[in-house]
């Protein structure tokens, strides 16, 4: 599969480069700058990301540009641009003329392939303290801003380009055009990476990799594992056995309903009720990462147990998607790991099964599009993301049976109310397909859930004083889970849900609404 490699130097918006390329139907992969694969014939271009570092630092992240320059089309963004200049004999220095935020770009060389069709003047987004004061040998300016003369340049005689602004962010008005010029024009990619082509390619690759081996897959009821299951079923058919683990941490009635829905889809599903083991292992565990690792360990052990009952099982399949991989990876010394995921973190060093992750390079919205290409029912495709560790990370602190009861009851009221509220004509797009308008609040929201807080507050019910727990409602809108904003509910909905939870859920006397975006917060509380 032809692709572009993105080498990540630790920028907080590197993932947006990948998102913008995927929107152009161009396949790309993001790797830490020090862990990328040796480029082969499938690599048609390479992008160097931004970074919080300075190329002038002694320990600045570095790659060997001799292996890349002139051999592949190369685009440096912000730090990447400064690194190309610095390593090529140019000068990068701290400057009084720092640029943060919006700036006006002036195209100096409209004949440059990177600036083809870009307006003579357009808004860009700057975020750098250093600036390129002298270009490297053979370079010529192709665009400037008022304060940064060398805002963009190219190297004569080779397909090497650099921009000190961020074309991947929304605030760069013609950033998509610049990235399209690089990917479709300079790199010569066709923009033909579609859900249908992904299905065709992935099925072929899965058959080649797995052969006649048997695979077990963990189904969760969510979009990711469902799409992974149907995709694997198309590739290897009866050699796939799906296992749905009842970890005791699922939503109200979810274990039974999910099992039934999968059987209706023709998947070979085994129900594995391990709730007692999970809850016992979580007793006394309060720290979020520790909870994730406990759940991850038992998740794998459960599969290992059931794998022994199926002859010749060689592979454990997982519904890991790209945000899981990116958030869990981090770059040592530069970008911090946000959290570990049960699919990618907390796994034992020795496993009896190999790992296959057919969706590992997809963002959530891409997974949904692939699901539609596979013909999966819309009610499953439009289902909200649900964390792998389930309700354990929506209970802040230790997980107990009583806390799970309270949370399940409150969550059930909340989710049912979202589905029942008619928002036709309110202008809310569907989260799973923004080209359509939502008819109920559930479809308008990317992810929603209730969080049980580890504090108690005073309340009054009837003539009695209460001292019980508050719960927080969470609802966000997003396109891929990498960034998210809180959902603007109608006030009457919040009032009705708050009243119903307080009146019907024993142990709750206060309801609050979380209005934090991601970043700086995360979607889940733990």
Short mmCIF file of C-alpha atoms in Angstrom, two decimals:
data_model
loop_
_atom_site.label_atom_id
_atom_site.label_comp_id
_atom_site.label_asym_id
_atom_site.label_seq_id
_atom_site.Cartn_x
_atom_site.Cartn_y
_atom_site.Cartn_z
CA UNK A 1 0.00 0.00 0.00
CA UNK A 2 1.53 3.32 -1.06
CA UNK A 3 1.84 5.74 1.83
CA UNK A 4 3.45 8.73 3.48
CA UNK A 5 5.51 8.32 6.64
CA UNK A 6 5.14 10.99 9.33
CA UNK A 7 8.09 11.15 11.71
CA UNK A 8 6.91 12.49 15.05
CA UNK A 9 9.29 14.77 16.99
CA UNK A 10 6.84 15.18 19.85
CA UNK A 11 4.41 17.84 18.65
CA UNK A 12 0.98 17.82 20.27
CA UNK A 13 -0.61 18.20 16.82
CA UNK A 14 1.32 15.56 14.87
CA UNK A 15 -1.80 13.41 14.73
CA UNK A 16 -3.59 16.20 12.88
CA UNK A 17 -1.15 15.80 10.00
CA UNK A 18 -2.30 12.23 9.67
CA UNK A 19 -5.95 13.24 9.94
CA UNK A 20 -5.62 15.81 7.15
CA UNK A 21 -3.89 13.32 4.85
CA UNK A 22 -6.51 10.66 5.53
CA UNK A 23 -9.18 13.22 4.62
CA UNK A 24 -7.45 13.41 1.23
CA UNK A 25 -7.82 9.60 0.95
CA UNK A 26 -4.06 9.31 1.34
CA UNK A 27 -2.76 6.51 3.54
CA UNK A 28 -0.13 7.54 6.08
CA UNK A 29 1.54 6.16 9.18
CA UNK A 30 2.95 8.03 12.18
CA UNK A 31 6.13 6.83 13.90
CA UNK A 32 8.38 8.27 16.60
CA UNK A 33 11.36 9.93 14.95
CA UNK A 34 13.70 7.30 16.43
CA UNK A 35 11.58 4.22 15.67
CA UNK A 36 10.43 4.48 12.09
CA UNK A 37 10.81 1.55 9.66
CA UNK A 38 13.33 1.59 6.85
CA UNK A 39 11.46 3.25 3.95
CA UNK A 40 10.70 0.89 1.09
CA UNK A 41 9.13 1.26 -2.33
CA UNK A 42 5.69 1.78 -0.82
CA UNK A 43 6.82 5.04 0.82
CA UNK A 44 6.11 7.93 -1.55
CA UNK A 45 6.93 10.78 0.81
CA UNK A 46 8.06 11.68 4.33
CA UNK A 47 6.88 14.45 6.65
CA UNK A 48 8.89 15.72 9.63
CA UNK A 49 6.60 17.01 12.38
CA UNK A 50 6.86 19.89 14.80
CA UNK A 51 8.34 19.58 18.28
CA UNK A 52 8.52 21.41 21.61
CA UNK A 53 12.32 21.17 21.30
CA UNK A 54 14.80 23.52 19.67
CA UNK A 55 17.22 22.29 17.03
CA UNK A 56 19.85 24.32 18.90
CA UNK A 57 19.59 22.11 22.00
CA UNK A 58 22.40 19.64 22.56
CA UNK A 59 19.90 16.79 23.03
CA UNK A 60 17.52 17.85 20.26
CA UNK A 61 15.83 14.91 18.48
CA UNK A 62 17.59 14.00 15.25
CA UNK A 63 17.21 11.79 12.21
CA UNK A 64 19.78 11.01 9.53
CA UNK A 65 18.59 13.20 6.68
CA UNK A 66 21.22 11.70 4.38
CA UNK A 67 19.00 8.63 4.24
CA UNK A 68 15.96 10.70 3.26
CA UNK A 69 16.83 13.89 1.40
CA UNK A 70 16.80 13.51 -2.37
CA UNK A 71 15.61 9.92 -2.08
CA UNK A 72 12.01 10.70 -1.06
CA UNK A 73 9.85 13.81 -1.28
CA UNK A 74 10.34 15.49 2.08
CA UNK A 75 8.23 18.08 3.91
CA UNK A 76 9.39 19.65 7.16
CA UNK A 77 6.79 21.32 9.37
CA UNK A 78 7.88 23.86 12.03
CA UNK A 79 10.64 21.98 13.90
CA UNK A 80 10.96 19.76 10.84
CA UNK A 81 11.60 22.82 8.68
CA UNK A 82 14.16 24.18 11.14
CA UNK A 83 15.86 20.80 11.33
CA UNK A 84 16.20 20.65 7.52
CA UNK A 85 17.69 24.14 7.56
CA UNK A 86 20.01 23.50 10.51
CA UNK A 87 21.32 20.16 9.22
CA UNK A 88 21.84 21.61 5.73
CA UNK A 89 24.12 24.43 6.86
CA UNK A 90 21.49 27.09 7.46
CA UNK A 91 21.09 29.02 10.69
CA UNK A 92 18.31 28.69 13.24
CA UNK A 93 18.28 31.07 16.17
CA UNK A 94 16.08 32.43 18.88
CA UNK A 95 14.53 35.67 17.75
CA UNK A 96 12.70 38.65 19.12
CA UNK A 97 10.35 38.15 16.16
CA UNK A 98 8.66 35.09 17.60
CA UNK A 99 5.34 34.10 16.11
CA UNK A 100 2.52 32.41 17.99
CA UNK A 101 -1.00 32.23 16.62
CA UNK A 102 -2.39 33.67 13.40
CA UNK A 103 -0.16 35.25 10.77
CA UNK A 104 -0.59 36.34 7.16
CA UNK A 105 1.34 34.28 4.62
CA UNK A 106 2.58 35.91 1.43
CA UNK A 107 3.41 33.52 -1.41
CA UNK A 108 6.73 34.54 -2.96
CA UNK A 109 7.00 31.72 -5.51
CA UNK A 110 3.55 30.78 -6.83
CA UNK A 111 5.28 28.45 -9.31
CA UNK A 112 6.53 26.28 -6.44
CA UNK A 113 4.78 22.87 -6.51
CA UNK A 114 4.03 23.23 -2.78
CA UNK A 115 2.30 26.60 -3.28
CA UNK A 116 0.41 25.70 -6.45
CA UNK A 117 -3.06 27.23 -6.34
CA UNK A 118 -2.54 28.77 -2.89
CA UNK A 119 -3.88 32.32 -2.57
CA UNK A 120 -1.27 35.10 -2.68
CA UNK A 121 -2.28 36.09 0.87
CA UNK A 122 -3.81 33.66 3.37
CA UNK A 123 -3.96 33.05 7.10
CA UNK A 124 -1.61 30.51 8.67
CA UNK A 125 -0.99 29.32 12.23
CA UNK A 126 2.44 29.84 13.73
CA UNK A 127 3.80 28.27 16.90
CA UNK A 128 7.56 28.65 17.20
CA UNK A 129 10.13 30.56 19.21
CA UNK A 130 13.13 29.85 16.98
CA UNK A 131 13.29 31.12 13.43
CA UNK A 132 15.34 30.30 10.33
CA UNK A 133 17.62 33.27 9.85
CA UNK A 134 19.70 31.76 7.04
CA UNK A 135 18.51 29.17 4.53
CA UNK A 136 20.49 25.99 3.85
CA UNK A 137 22.56 25.61 0.71
CA UNK A 138 20.47 25.42 -2.46
CA UNK A 139 17.29 26.69 -0.77
CA UNK A 140 15.00 29.45 -1.97
CA UNK A 141 12.15 31.20 -0.22
CA UNK A 142 8.67 30.33 -1.47
CA UNK A 143 6.56 32.14 1.17
CA UNK A 144 7.01 34.71 3.95
CA UNK A 145 5.14 36.44 6.74
CA UNK A 146 5.66 39.98 7.94
CA UNK A 147 7.96 38.86 10.76
CA UNK A 148 9.43 35.65 9.30
CA UNK A 149 10.96 36.07 5.85
CA UNK A 150 11.80 32.35 5.54
CA UNK A 151 8.35 31.04 6.41
CA UNK A 152 8.55 28.41 3.66
CA UNK A 153 11.33 27.24 1.36
CA UNK A 154 12.30 24.54 -1.09
CA UNK A 155 15.62 22.98 -2.10
CA UNK A 156 16.54 23.36 -5.76
CA UNK A 157 17.06 20.08 -7.61
CA UNK A 158 15.37 17.85 -5.06
CA UNK A 159 11.80 17.44 -3.75
CA UNK A 160 12.51 18.89 -0.31
CA UNK A 161 10.14 21.48 1.14
CA UNK A 162 9.71 23.16 4.50
CA UNK A 163 7.19 25.42 6.23
CA UNK A 164 7.57 27.10 9.62
CA UNK A 165 3.81 27.29 10.11
CA UNK A 166 1.36 24.42 10.75
CA UNK A 167 -0.68 23.50 7.65
CA UNK A 168 -2.41 20.70 9.57
CA UNK A 169 -4.36 22.91 11.99
CA UNK A 170 -7.78 24.36 11.26
CA UNK A 171 -6.57 27.97 11.58
CA UNK A 172 -4.30 27.64 8.53
CA UNK A 173 -6.89 28.58 5.92
CA UNK A 174 -5.30 26.75 2.97
CA UNK A 175 -3.38 24.11 4.90
CA UNK A 176 -5.33 21.29 3.29
CA UNK A 177 -4.37 22.64 -0.13
CA UNK A 178 -0.69 22.75 0.80
CA UNK A 179 -0.79 19.18 2.13
CA UNK A 180 -2.66 18.07 -0.99
CA UNK A 181 0.01 19.69 -3.15
CA UNK A 182 2.63 17.66 -1.30
CA UNK A 183 0.79 14.33 -1.15
CA UNK A 184 -1.08 14.29 -4.45
CA UNK A 185 1.21 16.48 -6.52
CA UNK A 186 4.80 16.16 -5.32
CA UNK A 187 4.50 12.59 -3.99
CA UNK A 188 2.25 11.47 -6.83
CA UNK A 189 -0.26 9.62 -4.68
CA UNK A 190 -3.71 9.06 -6.20
CA UNK A 191 -5.91 9.68 -3.17
CA UNK A 192 -7.57 6.31 -3.66
CA UNK A 193 -7.36 4.99 -0.10
CA UNK A 194 -11.05 4.42 0.65
CA UNK A 195 -12.96 2.20 3.12
CA UNK A 196 -13.64 -0.29 0.32
CA UNK A 197 -9.98 -0.40 -0.67
CA UNK A 198 -8.99 -0.80 2.99
CA UNK A 199 -11.33 -3.79 3.34
CA UNK A 200 -9.97 -5.40 0.18
CA UNK A 201 -6.32 -4.85 1.12
CA UNK A 202 -6.74 -5.84 4.77
CA UNK A 203 -8.65 -9.04 3.98
CA UNK A 204 -5.90 -10.05 1.58
CA UNK A 205 -3.17 -9.25 4.11
CA UNK A 206 -4.97 -11.09 6.93
CA UNK A 207 -5.33 -14.21 4.80
CA UNK A 208 -1.66 -14.07 3.90
CA UNK A 209 -0.51 -13.53 7.48
CA UNK A 210 -2.85 -15.91 9.29
CA UNK A 211 -3.27 -18.66 6.71
CA UNK A 212 -5.18 -21.60 8.18
CA UNK A 213 -4.38 -20.67 11.79
CA UNK A 214 -7.19 -20.14 14.24
CA UNK A 215 -7.85 -16.75 15.82
CA UNK A 216 -9.73 -15.66 18.91
CA UNK A 217 -11.06 -12.13 19.17
CA UNK A 218 -12.35 -10.24 22.16
CA UNK A 219 -15.70 -8.65 21.44
CA UNK A 220 -16.81 -5.78 23.65
CA UNK A 221 -19.99 -4.63 21.98
CA UNK A 222 -18.26 -1.48 20.75
CA UNK A 223 -17.65 -0.28 17.22
CA UNK A 224 -13.97 -1.21 17.09
CA UNK A 225 -14.20 -4.85 18.10
CA UNK A 226 -17.38 -5.33 16.05
CA UNK A 227 -15.72 -4.06 12.87
CA UNK A 228 -12.58 -6.06 13.62
CA UNK A 229 -14.69 -9.20 14.09
CA UNK A 230 -16.62 -8.82 10.84
CA UNK A 231 -13.42 -7.98 8.95
CA UNK A 232 -11.64 -11.06 10.30
CA UNK A 233 -14.71 -13.20 9.65
CA UNK A 234 -14.64 -12.11 6.02
CA UNK A 235 -10.94 -13.01 5.81
CA UNK A 236 -10.78 -16.34 7.64
CA UNK A 237 -14.39 -17.41 8.23
CA UNK A 238 -14.86 -20.38 10.55
CA UNK A 239 -11.28 -20.11 11.85
CA UNK A 240 -12.33 -17.09 13.92
CA UNK A 241 -13.78 -17.63 17.38
CA UNK A 242 -15.05 -14.54 19.16
CA UNK A 243 -15.00 -14.37 22.95
CA UNK A 244 -17.09 -11.85 24.82
CA UNK A 245 -15.75 -11.44 28.33
CA UNK A 246 -18.18 -10.59 31.08
CA UNK A 247 -15.81 -8.64 33.30
CA UNK A 248 -18.45 -7.50 35.77
CA UNK A 249 -17.79 -3.91 34.74
CA UNK A 250 -20.22 -3.51 31.86
CA UNK A 251 -23.33 -1.35 31.65
CA UNK A 252 -26.72 -2.48 32.86
CA UNK A 253 -27.85 -5.62 30.99
CA UNK A 254 -25.06 -5.23 28.46
CA UNK A 255 -23.51 -8.70 28.74
CA UNK A 256 -26.69 -10.50 27.70
CA UNK A 257 -27.77 -8.02 25.01
CA UNK A 258 -24.37 -7.88 23.31
CA UNK A 259 -24.08 -11.67 23.18
CA UNK A 260 -27.45 -11.90 21.48
CA UNK A 261 -26.67 -9.20 18.91
CA UNK A 262 -23.44 -10.90 17.83
CA UNK A 263 -25.12 -14.26 17.40
CA UNK A 264 -27.67 -12.57 15.16
CA UNK A 265 -24.75 -11.40 12.98
CA UNK A 266 -23.58 -14.97 12.39
CA UNK A 267 -20.35 -14.65 14.35
CA UNK A 268 -19.07 -17.64 16.30
CA UNK A 269 -19.29 -16.18 19.83
CA UNK A 270 -18.50 -17.69 23.23
CA UNK A 271 -19.59 -15.93 26.39
CA UNK A 272 -16.97 -15.93 29.16
CA UNK A 273 -18.28 -14.74 32.51
CA UNK A 274 -15.20 -13.77 34.52
CA UNK A 275 -16.84 -11.02 36.56
CA UNK A 276 -15.96 -12.57 39.90
CA UNK A 277 -12.26 -12.77 39.01
CA UNK A 278 -12.12 -9.17 37.78
CA UNK A 279 -13.88 -7.68 40.78
CA UNK A 280 -11.76 -9.70 43.19
CA UNK A 281 -8.53 -8.55 41.53
CA UNK A 282 -9.67 -4.90 41.58
CA UNK A 283 -10.41 -4.91 45.33
CA UNK A 284 -8.37 -2.20 47.01
CA UNK A 285 -6.95 -0.87 43.71
CA UNK A 286 -7.48 2.90 43.36
CA UNK A 287 -4.84 4.29 40.97
CA UNK A 288 -6.11 4.53 37.35
CA UNK A 289 -3.06 3.00 35.67
CA UNK A 290 -3.02 0.16 38.20
CA UNK A 291 -6.68 -0.58 37.44
CA UNK A 292 -5.98 -0.61 33.71
CA UNK A 293 -3.10 -3.02 34.16
CA UNK A 294 -5.13 -5.37 36.34
CA UNK A 295 -7.89 -5.41 33.75
CA UNK A 296 -5.42 -5.83 30.89
CA UNK A 297 -3.75 -8.77 32.62
CA UNK A 298 -7.02 -10.57 33.37
CA UNK A 299 -8.29 -9.78 29.88
CA UNK A 300 -5.35 -11.67 28.37
CA UNK A 301 -5.44 -14.47 30.96
CA UNK A 302 -9.11 -15.05 30.17
CA UNK A 303 -8.35 -15.39 26.50
CA UNK A 304 -5.46 -17.70 27.26
CA UNK A 305 -7.76 -19.90 29.33
CA UNK A 306 -10.33 -20.19 26.55
CA UNK A 307 -7.68 -20.54 23.87
CA UNK A 308 -6.55 -23.78 25.49
CA UNK A 309 -10.01 -25.18 24.82
CA UNK A 310 -9.72 -24.51 21.07
CA UNK A 311 -7.17 -26.53 19.13
CA UNK A 312 -4.41 -24.81 17.15
CA UNK A 313 -5.22 -21.23 18.17
CA UNK A 314 -2.26 -19.06 17.24
CA UNK A 315 -3.58 -15.48 17.31
CA UNK A 316 -5.34 -13.08 19.65
CA UNK A 317 -7.16 -10.35 17.67
CA UNK A 318 -7.91 -6.95 19.19
CA UNK A 319 -9.87 -3.90 18.13
CA UNK A 320 -6.99 -1.51 18.83
CA UNK A 321 -7.27 1.73 16.84
CA UNK A 322 -4.82 4.52 16.13
CA UNK A 323 -5.67 6.90 19.01
CA UNK A 324 -5.02 3.99 21.43
CA UNK A 325 -1.58 3.47 19.93
CA UNK A 326 -0.69 7.16 19.76
CA UNK A 327 -1.85 8.03 23.29
CA UNK A 328 -0.09 5.03 24.78
CA UNK A 329 3.20 5.44 22.96
CA UNK A 330 4.74 8.79 23.78
CA UNK A 331 8.30 9.78 22.93
CA UNK A 332 10.70 9.38 25.86
CA UNK A 333 11.92 12.76 27.07
CA UNK A 334 9.62 14.69 24.72
CA UNK A 335 5.98 13.62 24.63
CA UNK A 336 4.38 12.08 27.68
CA UNK A 337 2.21 8.99 27.53
CA UNK A 338 -1.35 10.06 28.29
CA UNK A 339 -2.55 6.67 29.51
CA UNK A 340 -2.17 2.99 28.82
CA UNK A 341 -4.95 1.09 27.09
CA UNK A 342 -5.95 -2.48 27.80
CA UNK A 343 -5.22 -3.31 24.16
CA UNK A 344 -1.72 -1.86 24.10
CA UNK A 345 -0.55 -1.61 27.70
CA UNK A 346 -0.36 -3.79 30.79
CA UNK A 347 0.10 -7.00 28.81
CA UNK A 348 2.34 -9.74 30.22
CA UNK A 349 5.78 -10.10 28.69
CA UNK A 350 5.18 -13.71 27.68
CA UNK A 351 1.99 -14.60 25.85
CA UNK A 352 0.90 -17.84 24.30
CA UNK A 353 -0.72 -16.05 21.37
CA UNK A 354 0.42 -13.68 18.67
CA UNK A 355 -1.38 -10.34 18.30
CA UNK A 356 -3.32 -9.27 15.23
CA UNK A 357 -4.84 -5.78 15.13
CA UNK A 358 -6.52 -5.14 11.76
CA UNK A 359 -7.71 -1.62 12.72
CA UNK A 360 -4.48 -0.46 14.35
CA UNK A 361 -3.88 2.33 11.83
CA UNK A 362 -7.44 3.70 11.69
CA UNK A 363 -9.04 6.62 13.49
CA UNK A 364 -12.52 6.09 14.95
CA UNK A 365 -14.42 7.81 12.16
CA UNK A 366 -12.51 5.70 9.64
CA UNK A 367 -13.47 2.55 11.55
CA UNK A 368 -17.10 3.55 11.20
CA UNK A 369 -16.74 4.09 7.46
CA UNK A 370 -15.11 0.67 7.12
CA UNK A 371 -17.98 -0.82 9.13
CA UNK A 372 -20.49 0.66 6.70
CA UNK A 373 -18.49 -0.75 3.78
CA UNK A 374 -18.77 -4.15 5.47
CA UNK A 375 -22.55 -3.79 5.74
CA UNK A 376 -22.75 -3.68 9.55
CA UNK A 377 -26.02 -2.36 10.99
CA UNK A 378 -26.11 1.37 11.64
CA UNK A 379 -27.20 0.95 15.27
CA UNK A 380 -23.88 -0.80 15.93
CA UNK A 381 -21.80 1.57 13.80
CA UNK A 382 -23.29 4.62 15.54
CA UNK A 383 -22.72 3.29 19.04
CA UNK A 384 -20.67 5.52 21.33
CA UNK A 385 -17.09 4.53 22.12
CA UNK A 386 -16.82 2.68 25.41
CA UNK A 387 -13.52 2.40 27.31
CA UNK A 388 -11.80 -0.98 27.29
CA UNK A 389 -11.55 -1.02 31.11
CA UNK A 390 -15.31 -0.40 31.13
CA UNK A 391 -16.95 1.22 34.16
CA UNK A 392 -13.82 0.68 36.27
CA UNK A 393 -12.40 3.98 35.03
CA UNK A 394 -15.72 5.79 35.47
CA UNK A 395 -15.56 5.03 39.17
CA UNK A 396 -12.89 7.33 40.54
CA UNK A 397 -11.05 5.23 43.09
CA UNK A 398 -11.71 1.66 44.18
CA UNK A 399 -14.31 -0.42 42.34
CA UNK A 400 -16.96 -2.15 44.48
CA UNK A 401 -20.26 -3.90 43.78
CA UNK A 402 -22.21 -1.10 45.45
CA UNK A 403 -20.45 1.60 43.42
CA UNK A 404 -21.10 -0.36 40.24
CA UNK A 405 -24.81 -0.57 41.11
CA UNK A 406 -25.03 3.18 41.62
CA UNK A 407 -23.13 3.95 38.44
CA UNK A 408 -25.07 1.45 36.30
CA UNK A 409 -28.42 2.81 37.43
CA UNK A 410 -27.41 6.44 36.82
CA UNK A 411 -25.80 5.61 33.48
CA UNK A 412 -28.88 3.69 32.33
CA UNK A 413 -31.12 6.68 33.02
CA UNK A 414 -28.71 9.02 31.22
CA UNK A 415 -28.27 6.92 28.07
CA UNK A 416 -31.98 6.15 27.77
CA UNK A 417 -32.75 9.86 28.08
CA UNK A 418 -30.25 10.70 25.33
CA UNK A 419 -31.91 8.23 22.98
CA UNK A 420 -35.42 9.47 23.84
CA UNK A 421 -34.84 13.21 23.45
CA UNK A 422 -36.03 14.42 20.04
CA UNK A 423 -33.60 17.03 18.70
CA UNK A 424 -34.97 17.17 15.16
CA UNK A 425 -34.53 20.69 13.79
CA UNK A 426 -32.03 21.76 16.45
CA UNK A 427 -29.11 21.69 14.01
CA UNK A 428 -27.09 18.91 15.64
CA UNK A 429 -25.16 16.79 13.10
CA UNK A 430 -24.83 13.06 13.66
CA UNK A 431 -21.55 12.25 15.39
CA UNK A 432 -21.03 9.07 13.35
CA UNK A 433 -21.75 10.80 10.03
CA UNK A 434 -21.79 14.64 10.13
CA UNK A 435 -23.27 14.75 6.65
CA UNK A 436 -26.62 13.87 8.25
CA UNK A 437 -28.58 15.58 11.02
CA UNK A 438 -29.24 13.87 14.33
CA UNK A 439 -32.82 13.10 15.36
CA UNK A 440 -31.95 12.30 18.98
CA UNK A 441 -29.25 13.49 21.35
CA UNK A 442 -27.49 10.13 21.49
CA UNK A 443 -26.74 10.29 17.77
CA UNK A 444 -25.52 13.90 18.09
CA UNK A 445 -22.90 12.99 20.70
CA UNK A 446 -19.56 11.29 20.15
CA UNK A 447 -19.28 9.78 23.63
CA UNK A 448 -21.33 10.03 26.81
CA UNK A 449 -21.28 8.45 30.23
CA UNK A 450 -21.63 8.99 33.95
CA UNK A 451 -18.72 9.24 36.38
CA UNK A 452 -19.12 8.34 40.05
CA UNK A 453 -17.10 10.74 42.17
CA UNK A 454 -15.19 9.70 45.32
CA UNK A 455 -16.66 12.45 47.49
CA UNK A 456 -19.91 12.91 49.41
CA UNK A 457 -22.06 15.96 49.67
CA UNK A 458 -24.90 17.08 51.91
CA UNK A 459 -28.41 17.09 50.50
CA UNK A 460 -32.02 17.17 51.62
CA UNK A 461 -34.67 14.65 50.58
CA UNK A 462 -38.07 15.18 52.13
CA UNK A 463 -37.38 16.24 55.69
CA UNK A 464 -34.18 14.24 55.98
CA UNK A 465 -30.55 15.23 55.58
CA UNK A 466 -28.58 13.09 53.15
CA UNK A 467 -24.86 12.60 52.78
CA UNK A 468 -24.31 10.79 49.51
CA UNK A 469 -22.29 10.76 46.30
CA UNK A 470 -22.46 13.20 43.40
CA UNK A 471 -22.20 11.91 39.83
CA UNK A 472 -20.83 13.81 36.85
CA UNK A 473 -22.39 13.64 33.40
CA UNK A 474 -19.93 13.62 30.50
CA UNK A 475 -20.82 14.22 26.84
CA UNK A 476 -18.44 15.31 24.09
CA UNK A 477 -18.38 15.90 20.36
CA UNK A 478 -15.37 14.84 18.29
CA UNK A 479 -14.35 13.37 14.96
CA UNK A 480 -11.64 10.96 16.00
CA UNK A 481 -11.26 11.09 19.78
CA UNK A 482 -7.92 12.91 19.60
CA UNK A 483 -9.59 16.22 20.49
CA UNK A 484 -13.08 16.78 21.87
CA UNK A 485 -15.38 19.54 23.07
CA UNK A 486 -18.19 19.32 25.60
CA UNK A 487 -21.72 19.07 24.22
CA UNK A 488 -24.11 22.02 24.65
CA UNK A 489 -27.22 20.39 26.07
CA UNK A 490 -30.66 21.99 26.13
CA UNK A 491 -31.22 23.06 29.74
CA UNK A 492 -34.48 21.15 30.03
CA UNK A 493 -32.69 17.90 29.23
CA UNK A 494 -30.12 18.44 31.99
CA UNK A 495 -32.84 19.35 34.47
CA UNK A 496 -34.92 16.26 33.68
CA UNK A 497 -31.96 13.86 33.82
CA UNK A 498 -30.69 15.34 37.07
CA UNK A 499 -34.12 15.00 38.69
CA UNK A 500 -34.59 11.42 37.52
CA UNK A 501 -31.15 10.27 38.70
CA UNK A 502 -31.50 11.88 42.12
CA UNK A 503 -35.03 10.58 42.59
CA UNK A 504 -34.42 7.02 41.39
CA UNK A 505 -30.79 6.13 42.14
CA UNK A 506 -30.22 5.32 45.78
CA UNK A 507 -26.88 6.76 46.89
CA UNK A 508 -26.85 9.87 44.66
CA UNK A 509 -27.99 13.30 45.81
CA UNK A 510 -26.21 15.63 43.38
CA UNK A 511 -25.62 15.73 39.59
CA UNK A 512 -23.00 17.92 37.88
CA UNK A 513 -22.06 18.38 34.23
CA UNK A 514 -18.43 18.27 33.06
CA UNK A 515 -17.70 21.16 30.65
CA UNK A 516 -14.01 20.39 30.05
CA UNK A 517 -12.60 19.97 26.55
CA UNK A 518 -9.82 17.63 25.38
CA UNK A 519 -7.17 18.95 25.71
CA UNK A 520 -6.52 19.91 28.48
CA UNK A 521 -8.78 17.21 29.96
CA UNK A 522 -9.27 13.70 28.60
CA UNK A 523 -12.66 12.27 27.63
CA UNK A 524 -12.62 9.76 30.46
CA UNK A 525 -11.76 10.87 33.98
CA UNK A 526 -9.23 8.09 34.51
#
